[in-house]
Amino acid sequence: MTHHADSPPADAASPARERGKPSTSGPGVGRLVGLDLARGLAVFGMYAVHVGPAPGQDGVIGFLMELAQGRSSALFAVLAGFAVALITGRRTPKTGLAGRQAVAKVVIRAVILLALGTALTLTGTPVVPILAFYGLFFLLVLPLHRLGAKPLALIAVGWALVGPQLLYALKPVVGDRVFLSYGQADGPVSLFFTGGYPALTWVPFVIAGMAVARCDLAATAVRIRLALSGVALAVTGYGGSWLALHLVPGAAEAVRKAEEGSGMSSMSSVSPDSIGIFGDSPAGMLAAAPHSEATLSIVGATGVAILVITACLAAMDAFPRLRLLAKPVIAVGSMSLTAYVYHIVAIWLLNTEELTVQPLHILLGFIASVTVLATLWSRFFQRGPLEWLMGRATGFARRIQ
């Protein structure tokens, strides 16, 4: 069993389902379906991290497994920002009664995710569930829901610059990084500082998603600018880290030793890359490795997420035939919360963590089963089962007068 903290579901609300079942024609449909496609790809990335073969091996499979590390969870976190923006008014934030009801919806979702994440943690699987962290992220970004794209982008950049350094400074106070799993529920210190997805360094992903959602995603020029921004962020994050580790004397060697000390591999105990903020050397702050929690890691992963989302949006609008081919993946993305809970429950029931090496057929089985179930379900229902329950629960927000 891969003992990684990785890849959340985005919010329970699928954008395509938020506005009812989309038609198969007309401008802008790809805006909605494209987000579900991105969610579906992130779900498959999550499965690759948790039940896939070891990353780093030679060949295409090893490359894909490595690509999923950390970046699938970052993609989901950026998509969570979309969910907040969709609920609170995507292009134009809701005000008055509608605004208060929207805020209540986000709060209800956050509380449910906190409870559900704690319950999944108590199953004792080696996966570190992100749902409780997600619930906290929603509450932390809620005060920003009326801001436009530019202020949100500036806050995301500022937070990405300051958060990791602040977390590093707080390390003597809050303690070393702890990946609570195996039946231990996360507490506030873990959720904010030391857990698998500490809010102090993961909230920038969500704010960045809100900023992108505020843009006019139907405009080709906007999509091009977003794609170029994604490329620039990815190059800055990963390229900047490579340069820094090679130019700063002793930095690369210090990071290599930190990686070896953490025992990071696909089959590590419970921690992903424990370098960076939670390593013994400040040189780790220059690393862009997944889960290093360093600024360059956040920047690079955000760029990749924006690129994937932009590509999915453009592809769904430009190629109607591709939309039909991608329908099973879109179905999975439309019920990403259900798909996430499904895979943790399956890991728990099947005891796949007892395997010392995860063969590829285990991953393919997970992907095939969730795809078939989601495709069949979507033929009869507009929302996944857990998404439907979440919708019912947030319906109480309409009682606010």
XYZ file of C-alpha atoms in Angstrom, residues 21-381:
361
model
C -27.386 18.816 -16.496
C -25.622 20.691 -19.286
C -26.796 20.533 -22.825
C -24.523 19.049 -25.451
C -24.223 22.196 -27.475
C -23.828 25.909 -27.071
C -20.987 28.167 -26.015
C -19.491 27.822 -22.588
C -20.634 24.257 -21.925
C -16.961 23.278 -21.751
C -16.550 25.678 -18.848
C -18.694 23.342 -16.772
C -17.885 19.951 -18.257
C -14.180 20.837 -18.428
C -14.024 21.231 -14.646
C -15.554 17.784 -14.216
C -12.959 16.407 -16.635
C -10.184 18.007 -14.577
C -11.694 16.529 -11.410
C -11.850 13.098 -13.040
C -8.181 13.274 -14.028
C -7.322 14.346 -10.476
C -9.270 11.367 -9.103
C -7.201 9.015 -11.257
C -4.043 10.783 -10.064
C -5.164 10.281 -6.483
C -5.712 6.578 -7.097
C -2.245 6.351 -8.658
C -0.663 7.817 -5.526
C -2.563 5.619 -3.088
C -2.765 2.255 -4.846
C -0.394 2.585 -7.813
C 3.084 1.188 -8.481
C 6.141 2.864 -7.028
C 7.057 6.197 -8.635
C 10.535 6.818 -9.981
C 10.886 3.524 -11.823
C 11.942 3.571 -15.452
C 9.394 3.899 -18.221
C 6.091 5.660 -18.817
C 4.336 4.096 -15.819
C 7.005 5.294 -13.402
C 6.877 8.780 -14.921
C 3.076 8.962 -14.594
C 3.200 7.735 -10.988
C 5.789 10.404 -10.190
C 3.736 13.059 -11.981
C 0.729 12.292 -9.779
C 2.662 12.799 -6.538
C 1.483 15.973 -4.851
C 0.174 17.509 -8.066
C -3.160 15.661 -8.058
C -3.939 16.948 -4.556
C -2.867 20.449 -5.581
C -5.213 20.233 -8.583
C -8.086 19.276 -6.303
C -7.260 22.136 -3.938
C -7.334 24.627 -6.833
C -10.657 23.129 -7.961
C -11.941 23.591 -4.407
C -11.496 27.314 -4.981
C -13.744 26.950 -8.021
C -16.370 25.299 -5.816
C -16.330 28.190 -3.344
C -16.586 30.696 -6.195
C -19.452 28.805 -7.849
C -21.443 28.685 -4.634
C -20.875 32.335 -3.745
C -21.370 33.678 -7.290
C -18.670 32.881 -9.833
C -18.151 36.088 -11.854
C -20.214 38.383 -9.613
C -20.212 37.565 -5.870
C -23.676 37.333 -4.347
C -24.768 39.950 -1.831
C -27.714 40.485 0.486
C -29.888 37.480 1.303
C -28.403 35.375 -1.521
C -24.918 36.162 -0.217
C -25.770 35.135 3.343
C -27.323 31.885 2.117
C -24.260 31.155 -0.017
C -21.952 31.709 2.960
C -24.132 29.358 5.019
C -23.843 26.713 2.281
C -20.049 26.876 2.386
C -20.049 26.644 6.192
C -22.351 23.594 6.131
C -20.109 21.908 3.562
C -17.046 22.669 5.664
C -18.564 21.150 8.810
C -19.636 18.009 6.936
C -16.176 17.619 5.380
C -14.519 18.030 8.783
C -16.753 15.303 10.225
C -16.419 12.991 7.222
C -12.645 13.442 7.115
C -12.381 12.527 10.802
C -14.523 9.435 10.207
C -12.335 8.306 7.294
C -9.209 8.814 9.377
C -10.656 6.560 12.073
C -10.878 3.680 9.576
C -7.139 3.314 10.079
C -6.152 3.120 6.417
C -2.595 4.244 5.560
C -4.035 7.081 3.441
C -4.063 10.483 5.112
C -7.578 11.779 4.248
C -7.670 15.382 3.155
C -11.370 15.991 3.794
C -10.952 17.458 7.279
C -8.239 19.779 5.940
C -10.608 20.712 3.114
C -13.296 21.710 5.553
C -10.844 24.044 7.283
C -9.690 25.491 3.930
C -13.285 26.437 3.069
C -13.723 28.278 6.356
C -10.405 30.127 5.988
C -11.072 31.425 2.454
C -14.713 32.339 3.086
C -13.925 35.942 4.164
C -12.416 36.472 0.682
C -15.484 35.372 -1.289
C -16.443 38.904 -2.414
C -13.050 39.763 -3.879
C -12.292 39.871 -7.589
C -9.688 37.929 -9.567
C -6.778 40.360 -9.142
C -7.020 40.813 -5.348
C -7.426 37.043 -4.931
C -4.386 36.365 -7.122
C -2.297 38.853 -5.139
C -3.374 37.291 -1.834
C -2.543 33.808 -3.159
C 0.939 34.981 -4.192
C 1.520 36.745 -0.885
C 0.334 33.748 1.130
C 2.546 31.389 -0.896
C 5.529 33.631 -0.176
C 4.868 34.152 3.534
C 3.115 30.936 4.663
C 6.026 28.491 4.229
C 8.507 30.839 5.887
C 6.122 31.427 8.796
C 5.570 27.689 9.165
C 9.320 27.126 9.207
C 9.702 29.771 11.917
C 6.920 28.153 13.954
C 8.477 24.682 13.731
C 10.068 24.859 17.217
C 6.660 25.814 18.657
C 4.292 23.469 16.832
C 6.684 20.526 16.545
C 7.748 18.345 13.652
C 5.495 17.274 10.835
C 3.122 14.485 11.827
C 1.138 12.349 9.414
C -1.632 11.087 11.626
C -3.262 8.018 10.198
C -3.914 4.470 11.330
C -6.998 5.496 13.257
C -5.783 8.778 14.759
C -7.984 11.783 14.052
C -6.373 15.097 13.154
C -6.415 17.879 15.723
C -6.253 21.653 15.196
C -2.433 21.787 15.329
C -2.227 19.120 12.634
C -4.870 20.800 10.472
C -3.148 24.181 10.609
C 0.547 23.341 10.856
C 1.894 19.790 10.980
C -0.456 17.485 9.080
C -0.363 16.134 5.566
C -1.966 19.278 4.145
C -1.218 22.113 6.620
C -3.570 25.012 6.010
C -0.763 27.531 6.357
C 0.763 26.283 3.101
C -2.221 24.751 1.255
C -4.741 27.608 1.348
C -2.918 29.454 -1.504
C -4.059 26.693 -3.877
C -7.695 27.324 -2.959
C -7.384 31.101 -3.266
C -5.706 30.685 -6.658
C -8.664 28.570 -7.765
C -11.071 31.286 -6.649
C -9.071 33.842 -8.653
C -9.198 31.717 -11.814
C -12.923 31.093 -11.353
C -13.571 34.848 -11.223
C -12.135 35.215 -14.755
C -14.158 35.150 -17.958
C -13.336 31.564 -18.831
C -15.417 31.672 -22.032
C -12.988 34.188 -23.571
C -10.183 32.673 -25.630
C -7.816 35.512 -24.739
C -8.370 34.867 -21.024
C -7.698 31.159 -21.456
C -4.477 31.907 -23.323
C -3.336 34.251 -20.551
C -4.198 31.630 -17.934
C -2.291 28.940 -19.832
C 0.757 31.209 -20.155
C 0.486 32.040 -16.454
C 0.405 28.325 -15.660
C 3.534 27.733 -17.736
C 5.287 30.672 -16.075
C 4.393 29.433 -12.584
C 5.491 25.861 -13.345
C 8.804 27.011 -14.822
C 9.374 29.419 -11.930
C 8.607 26.773 -9.311
C 10.387 23.725 -10.675
C 13.041 25.525 -12.717
C 13.727 27.986 -9.925
C 14.152 25.146 -7.454
C 16.570 23.331 -9.773
C 18.649 26.476 -10.201
C 18.640 27.320 -6.500
C 19.682 23.815 -5.443
C 22.544 23.884 -7.930
C 23.690 27.460 -7.278
C 23.476 27.564 -3.472
C 26.567 25.789 -2.080
C 25.688 22.555 -0.280
C 21.938 22.912 -0.824
C 21.483 19.944 -3.164
C 23.472 17.644 -0.877
C 21.511 18.765 2.197
C 18.197 18.103 0.454
C 19.404 14.703 -0.782
C 20.318 13.701 2.773
C 16.959 14.966 4.041
C 15.171 12.843 1.442
C 17.168 9.781 2.415
C 16.494 10.431 6.081
C 12.770 10.654 5.472
C 12.846 7.294 3.710
C 10.696 8.744 0.977
C 9.623 6.233 -1.582
C 6.366 4.919 -2.906
C 6.337 2.461 -0.021
C 7.334 4.803 2.821
C 5.661 4.435 6.172
C 3.237 7.333 6.436
C 5.057 10.399 5.274
C 5.559 11.759 1.796
C 8.590 13.966 1.164
C 9.459 15.166 4.663
C 12.055 17.603 3.431
C 11.568 21.336 3.161
C 9.952 22.926 6.170
C 9.988 19.704 8.136
C 13.510 18.666 7.188
C 16.564 19.334 9.304
C 18.152 21.734 6.808
C 16.904 25.189 5.750
C 18.091 24.221 2.247
C 14.860 22.256 2.021
C 13.104 25.594 1.631
C 14.508 25.634 -1.914
C 12.934 22.294 -2.834
C 9.962 21.984 -5.143
C 9.340 18.327 -4.292
C 5.708 17.287 -3.632
C 4.643 18.000 -0.045
C 7.858 19.853 0.745
C 5.542 22.779 1.662
C 8.124 25.224 0.301
C 7.162 28.300 -1.721
C 8.631 26.969 -4.991
C 6.680 23.726 -4.580
C 3.416 25.660 -4.166
C 4.202 27.876 -7.161
C 5.086 24.966 -9.449
C 2.101 22.799 -8.481
C -0.284 25.746 -8.884
C 1.053 26.325 -12.391
C 0.494 22.673 -13.341
C -3.054 22.775 -11.930
C -3.933 25.929 -13.893
C -2.519 24.358 -17.068
C -4.586 21.188 -16.619
C -7.798 23.111 -15.903
C -7.286 25.472 -18.846
C -6.557 22.558 -21.194
C -9.664 20.693 -20.046
C -11.883 23.744 -20.479
C -10.543 24.473 -23.963
C -10.673 20.851 -25.099
C -14.281 20.364 -24.048
C -15.370 23.477 -25.934
C -13.260 22.907 -29.036
C -13.746 19.172 -29.588
C -17.330 17.899 -29.141
C -16.285 14.379 -30.125
C -13.640 14.372 -27.422
C -16.379 15.302 -24.966
C -18.183 12.079 -25.857
C -14.999 10.018 -25.519
C -14.217 11.635 -22.173
C -17.728 11.077 -20.824
C -16.695 8.276 -18.388
C -13.918 10.450 -16.927
C -16.332 13.385 -16.682
C -18.789 11.133 -14.842
C -16.105 10.310 -12.257
C -15.261 13.994 -11.876
C -18.899 14.927 -11.397
C -18.969 12.792 -8.233
C -15.411 13.255 -6.971
C -16.405 13.225 -3.294
C -18.095 9.853 -3.750
C -15.100 8.574 -5.728
C -12.722 9.674 -2.987
C -14.669 8.048 -0.162
C -15.154 4.944 -2.330
C -11.425 4.377 -2.734
C -10.627 4.810 0.960
C -13.419 2.432 1.961
C -12.198 -0.047 -0.686
C -8.634 0.157 0.655
C -10.003 -0.432 4.152
C -12.125 -3.425 3.137
C -9.592 -5.032 0.799
C -6.558 -4.480 3.046
C -4.472 -3.556 0.023
C -1.864 -2.031 2.331
C -0.715 -5.560 3.151
C 0.900 -5.764 -0.300
C 4.609 -4.947 -0.221
C 4.559 -3.886 -3.878
C 1.507 -2.499 -5.623
C 1.089 -4.170 -9.020
C -0.377 -2.104 -11.845
C -3.524 -4.236 -12.029
C -4.596 -3.043 -8.571
C -4.607 0.559 -9.788
C -6.355 -0.373 -13.033
C -8.997 -2.254 -11.053
C -9.717 0.780 -8.887
C -9.918 3.084 -11.911
C -12.097 0.698 -13.939
C -14.519 0.036 -11.088
C -15.082 3.676 -10.168
C -15.428 4.617 -13.846
C -18.059 1.947 -14.501
C -20.000 2.820 -11.346
C -19.890 6.571 -12.052
C -20.912 6.108 -15.685
C -23.883 3.914 -14.771
C -24.934 6.222 -11.943
C -24.755 9.343 -14.123
C -27.143 7.781 -16.639
C -29.928 7.921 -14.060
C -28.921 10.682 -11.652
